[in-house]
């Protein structure tokens, strides 16, 4: 049955995964066929080691950080990140605060411009009417 299972490719030095098939230990004979222990013990059979087994000697020693932590550099990085966040937040809040004020200012500006255009148009029309009346009186 174990021949039918396909074991996934393992990376040397990696820990085995539960779905990986490990090499099977030699079969133990049934109790009836086991010979009686003798006075001289037989050498123990070595247990097979899985290909993916990792021992502490196999793992490389953790390398210490080559550069010590530089508090000033870390402080500069944090300040740079905070400055970006603060800029974005400030711009958002400023837009949020100024939006109603700018909308009121735009409305007021449009209202005043309409009033000025209406006054100018009235003035132009009244002058044109006055000129037309003057021509008709002169033409009689």
mmCIF file with all atom_site columns, C-alpha atoms in Angstrom, residues 8-96:
data_model
loop_
_atom_site.group_PDB
_atom_site.id
_atom_site.type_symbol
_atom_site.label_atom_id
_atom_site.label_alt_id
_atom_site.label_comp_id
_atom_site.label_asym_id
_atom_site.label_entity_id
_atom_site.label_seq_id
_atom_site.pdbx_PDB_ins_code
_atom_site.Cartn_x
_atom_site.Cartn_y
_atom_site.Cartn_z
_atom_site.occupancy
_atom_site.B_iso_or_equiv
_atom_site.pdbx_formal_charge
_atom_site.auth_seq_id
_atom_site.auth_comp_id
_atom_site.auth_asym_id
_atom_site.auth_atom_id
_atom_site.pdbx_PDB_model_num
ATOM 1  C CA . UNK A 1 8  ? 5.758   15.174  -2.276 1.00 0.00 ? 8  UNK A CA 1
ATOM 2  C CA . UNK A 1 9  ? 9.120   16.654  -3.105 1.00 0.00 ? 9  UNK A CA 1
ATOM 3  C CA . UNK A 1 10 ? 10.822  17.759  0.080  1.00 0.00 ? 10 UNK A CA 1
ATOM 4  C CA . UNK A 1 11 ? 13.436  20.390  0.548  1.00 0.00 ? 11 UNK A CA 1
ATOM 5  C CA . UNK A 1 12 ? 16.601  19.064  2.184  1.00 0.00 ? 12 UNK A CA 1
ATOM 6  C CA . UNK A 1 13 ? 16.875  20.360  5.714  1.00 0.00 ? 13 UNK A CA 1
ATOM 7  C CA . UNK A 1 14 ? 13.141  21.212  5.970  1.00 0.00 ? 14 UNK A CA 1
ATOM 8  C CA . UNK A 1 15 ? 10.831  19.725  8.558  1.00 0.00 ? 15 UNK A CA 1
ATOM 9  C CA . UNK A 1 16 ? 8.599   16.918  7.258  1.00 0.00 ? 16 UNK A CA 1
ATOM 10 C CA . UNK A 1 17 ? 4.975   17.694  6.557  1.00 0.00 ? 17 UNK A CA 1
ATOM 11 C CA . UNK A 1 18 ? 2.196   15.437  7.862  1.00 0.00 ? 18 UNK A CA 1
ATOM 12 C CA . UNK A 1 19 ? 1.299   14.384  4.321  1.00 0.00 ? 19 UNK A CA 1
ATOM 13 C CA . UNK A 1 20 ? 4.828   13.227  3.493  1.00 0.00 ? 20 UNK A CA 1
ATOM 14 C CA . UNK A 1 21 ? 5.568   9.527   3.473  1.00 0.00 ? 21 UNK A CA 1
ATOM 15 C CA . UNK A 1 22 ? 8.583   8.687   5.545  1.00 0.00 ? 22 UNK A CA 1
ATOM 16 C CA . UNK A 1 23 ? 10.726  5.611   4.911  1.00 0.00 ? 23 UNK A CA 1
ATOM 17 C CA . UNK A 1 24 ? 9.158   2.660   6.734  1.00 0.00 ? 24 UNK A CA 1
ATOM 18 C CA . UNK A 1 25 ? 11.031  0.872   9.507  1.00 0.00 ? 25 UNK A CA 1
ATOM 19 C CA . UNK A 1 26 ? 11.813  -2.808  8.884  1.00 0.00 ? 26 UNK A CA 1
ATOM 20 C CA . UNK A 1 27 ? 8.882   -5.080  9.642  1.00 0.00 ? 27 UNK A CA 1
ATOM 21 C CA . UNK A 1 28 ? 8.904   -6.734  13.052 1.00 0.00 ? 28 UNK A CA 1
ATOM 22 C CA . UNK A 1 29 ? 8.344   -10.490 12.853 1.00 0.00 ? 29 UNK A CA 1
ATOM 23 C CA . UNK A 1 30 ? 5.370   -12.013 14.615 1.00 0.00 ? 30 UNK A CA 1
ATOM 24 C CA . UNK A 1 31 ? 5.824   -13.076 18.247 1.00 0.00 ? 31 UNK A CA 1
ATOM 25 C CA . UNK A 1 32 ? 5.759   -16.806 17.369 1.00 0.00 ? 32 UNK A CA 1
ATOM 26 C CA . UNK A 1 33 ? 8.744   -16.533 15.075 1.00 0.00 ? 33 UNK A CA 1
ATOM 27 C CA . UNK A 1 34 ? 10.857  -14.396 17.395 1.00 0.00 ? 34 UNK A CA 1
ATOM 28 C CA . UNK A 1 35 ? 13.774  -16.408 18.732 1.00 0.00 ? 35 UNK A CA 1
ATOM 29 C CA . UNK A 1 36 ? 14.450  -16.519 22.440 1.00 0.00 ? 36 UNK A CA 1
ATOM 30 C CA . UNK A 1 37 ? 16.918  -13.924 23.636 1.00 0.00 ? 37 UNK A CA 1
ATOM 31 C CA . UNK A 1 38 ? 20.439  -15.191 23.691 1.00 0.00 ? 38 UNK A CA 1
ATOM 32 C CA . UNK A 1 39 ? 23.154  -14.386 26.138 1.00 0.00 ? 39 UNK A CA 1
ATOM 33 C CA . UNK A 1 40 ? 24.987  -12.281 23.581 1.00 0.00 ? 40 UNK A CA 1
ATOM 34 C CA . UNK A 1 41 ? 22.817  -9.474  22.302 1.00 0.00 ? 41 UNK A CA 1
ATOM 35 C CA . UNK A 1 42 ? 22.707  -8.938  18.602 1.00 0.00 ? 42 UNK A CA 1
ATOM 36 C CA . UNK A 1 43 ? 23.690  -5.524  17.370 1.00 0.00 ? 43 UNK A CA 1
ATOM 37 C CA . UNK A 1 44 ? 20.667  -3.275  17.036 1.00 0.00 ? 44 UNK A CA 1
ATOM 38 C CA . UNK A 1 45 ? 19.567  -2.444  13.555 1.00 0.00 ? 45 UNK A CA 1
ATOM 39 C CA . UNK A 1 46 ? 20.014  1.210   12.765 1.00 0.00 ? 46 UNK A CA 1
ATOM 40 C CA . UNK A 1 47 ? 16.734  3.034   12.383 1.00 0.00 ? 47 UNK A CA 1
ATOM 41 C CA . UNK A 1 48 ? 16.259  4.554   8.972  1.00 0.00 ? 48 UNK A CA 1
ATOM 42 C CA . UNK A 1 49 ? 16.414  8.315   8.984  1.00 0.00 ? 49 UNK A CA 1
ATOM 43 C CA . UNK A 1 50 ? 13.938  10.174  6.836  1.00 0.00 ? 50 UNK A CA 1
ATOM 44 C CA . UNK A 1 51 ? 15.456  12.281  4.109  1.00 0.00 ? 51 UNK A CA 1
ATOM 45 C CA . UNK A 1 52 ? 13.678  15.333  5.405  1.00 0.00 ? 52 UNK A CA 1
ATOM 46 C CA . UNK A 1 53 ? 14.657  14.866  9.061  1.00 0.00 ? 53 UNK A CA 1
ATOM 47 C CA . UNK A 1 54 ? 16.480  17.823  10.528 1.00 0.00 ? 54 UNK A CA 1
ATOM 48 C CA . UNK A 1 55 ? 18.932  17.611  13.386 1.00 0.00 ? 55 UNK A CA 1
ATOM 49 C CA . UNK A 1 56 ? 20.353  20.611  15.195 1.00 0.00 ? 56 UNK A CA 1
ATOM 50 C CA . UNK A 1 57 ? 23.773  19.817  13.714 1.00 0.00 ? 57 UNK A CA 1
ATOM 51 C CA . UNK A 1 58 ? 22.305  20.075  10.200 1.00 0.00 ? 58 UNK A CA 1
ATOM 52 C CA . UNK A 1 59 ? 20.892  23.559  10.694 1.00 0.00 ? 59 UNK A CA 1
ATOM 53 C CA . UNK A 1 60 ? 23.247  26.479  10.222 1.00 0.00 ? 60 UNK A CA 1
ATOM 54 C CA . UNK A 1 61 ? 23.860  28.553  13.300 1.00 0.00 ? 61 UNK A CA 1
ATOM 55 C CA . UNK A 1 62 ? 21.826  31.714  13.452 1.00 0.00 ? 62 UNK A CA 1
ATOM 56 C CA . UNK A 1 63 ? 24.016  34.527  12.253 1.00 0.00 ? 63 UNK A CA 1
ATOM 57 C CA . UNK A 1 64 ? 24.043  37.541  14.518 1.00 0.00 ? 64 UNK A CA 1
ATOM 58 C CA . UNK A 1 65 ? 23.046  40.825  12.948 1.00 0.00 ? 65 UNK A CA 1
ATOM 59 C CA . UNK A 1 66 ? 26.123  42.286  11.384 1.00 0.00 ? 66 UNK A CA 1
ATOM 60 C CA . UNK A 1 67 ? 25.056  45.874  11.934 1.00 0.00 ? 67 UNK A CA 1
ATOM 61 C CA . UNK A 1 68 ? 23.975  47.006  15.374 1.00 0.00 ? 68 UNK A CA 1
ATOM 62 C CA . UNK A 1 69 ? 20.639  48.729  15.708 1.00 0.00 ? 69 UNK A CA 1
ATOM 63 C CA . UNK A 1 70 ? 21.028  52.408  14.996 1.00 0.00 ? 70 UNK A CA 1
ATOM 64 C CA . UNK A 1 71 ? 18.507  54.312  17.114 1.00 0.00 ? 71 UNK A CA 1
ATOM 65 C CA . UNK A 1 72 ? 18.923  57.470  15.058 1.00 0.00 ? 72 UNK A CA 1
ATOM 66 C CA . UNK A 1 73 ? 18.250  55.653  11.772 1.00 0.00 ? 73 UNK A CA 1
ATOM 67 C CA . UNK A 1 74 ? 15.179  53.954  13.229 1.00 0.00 ? 74 UNK A CA 1
ATOM 68 C CA . UNK A 1 75 ? 13.959  57.301  14.555 1.00 0.00 ? 75 UNK A CA 1
ATOM 69 C CA . UNK A 1 76 ? 14.400  58.859  11.103 1.00 0.00 ? 76 UNK A CA 1
ATOM 70 C CA . UNK A 1 77 ? 12.466  56.006  9.441  1.00 0.00 ? 77 UNK A CA 1
ATOM 71 C CA . UNK A 1 78 ? 9.599   56.313  11.919 1.00 0.00 ? 78 UNK A CA 1
ATOM 72 C CA . UNK A 1 79 ? 9.487   60.090  11.522 1.00 0.00 ? 79 UNK A CA 1
ATOM 73 C CA . UNK A 1 80 ? 9.450   59.779  7.719  1.00 0.00 ? 80 UNK A CA 1
ATOM 74 C CA . UNK A 1 81 ? 6.544   57.318  7.867  1.00 0.00 ? 81 UNK A CA 1
ATOM 75 C CA . UNK A 1 82 ? 4.690   59.518  10.341 1.00 0.00 ? 82 UNK A CA 1
ATOM 76 C CA . UNK A 1 83 ? 5.307   62.610  8.222  1.00 0.00 ? 83 UNK A CA 1
ATOM 77 C CA . UNK A 1 84 ? 3.662   60.909  5.228  1.00 0.00 ? 84 UNK A CA 1
ATOM 78 C CA . UNK A 1 85 ? 0.691   59.832  7.316  1.00 0.00 ? 85 UNK A CA 1
ATOM 79 C CA . UNK A 1 86 ? 0.384   63.251  8.928  1.00 0.00 ? 86 UNK A CA 1
ATOM 80 C CA . UNK A 1 87 ? 0.524   64.972  5.530  1.00 0.00 ? 87 UNK A CA 1
ATOM 81 C CA . UNK A 1 88 ? -2.247  62.770  4.171  1.00 0.00 ? 88 UNK A CA 1
ATOM 82 C CA . UNK A 1 89 ? -4.363  63.152  7.299  1.00 0.00 ? 89 UNK A CA 1
ATOM 83 C CA . UNK A 1 90 ? -3.808  66.909  7.391  1.00 0.00 ? 90 UNK A CA 1
ATOM 84 C CA . UNK A 1 91 ? -4.790  67.269  3.734  1.00 0.00 ? 91 UNK A CA 1
ATOM 85 C CA . UNK A 1 92 ? -7.913  65.149  4.280  1.00 0.00 ? 92 UNK A CA 1
ATOM 86 C CA . UNK A 1 93 ? -8.966  67.082  7.384  1.00 0.00 ? 93 UNK A CA 1
ATOM 87 C CA . UNK A 1 94 ? -8.222  70.428  5.732  1.00 0.00 ? 94 UNK A CA 1
ATOM 88 C CA . UNK A 1 95 ? -10.341 69.531  2.711  1.00 0.00 ? 95 UNK A CA 1
ATOM 89 C CA . UNK A 1 96 ? -13.081 68.281  5.013  1.00 0.00 ? 96 UNK A CA 1
#
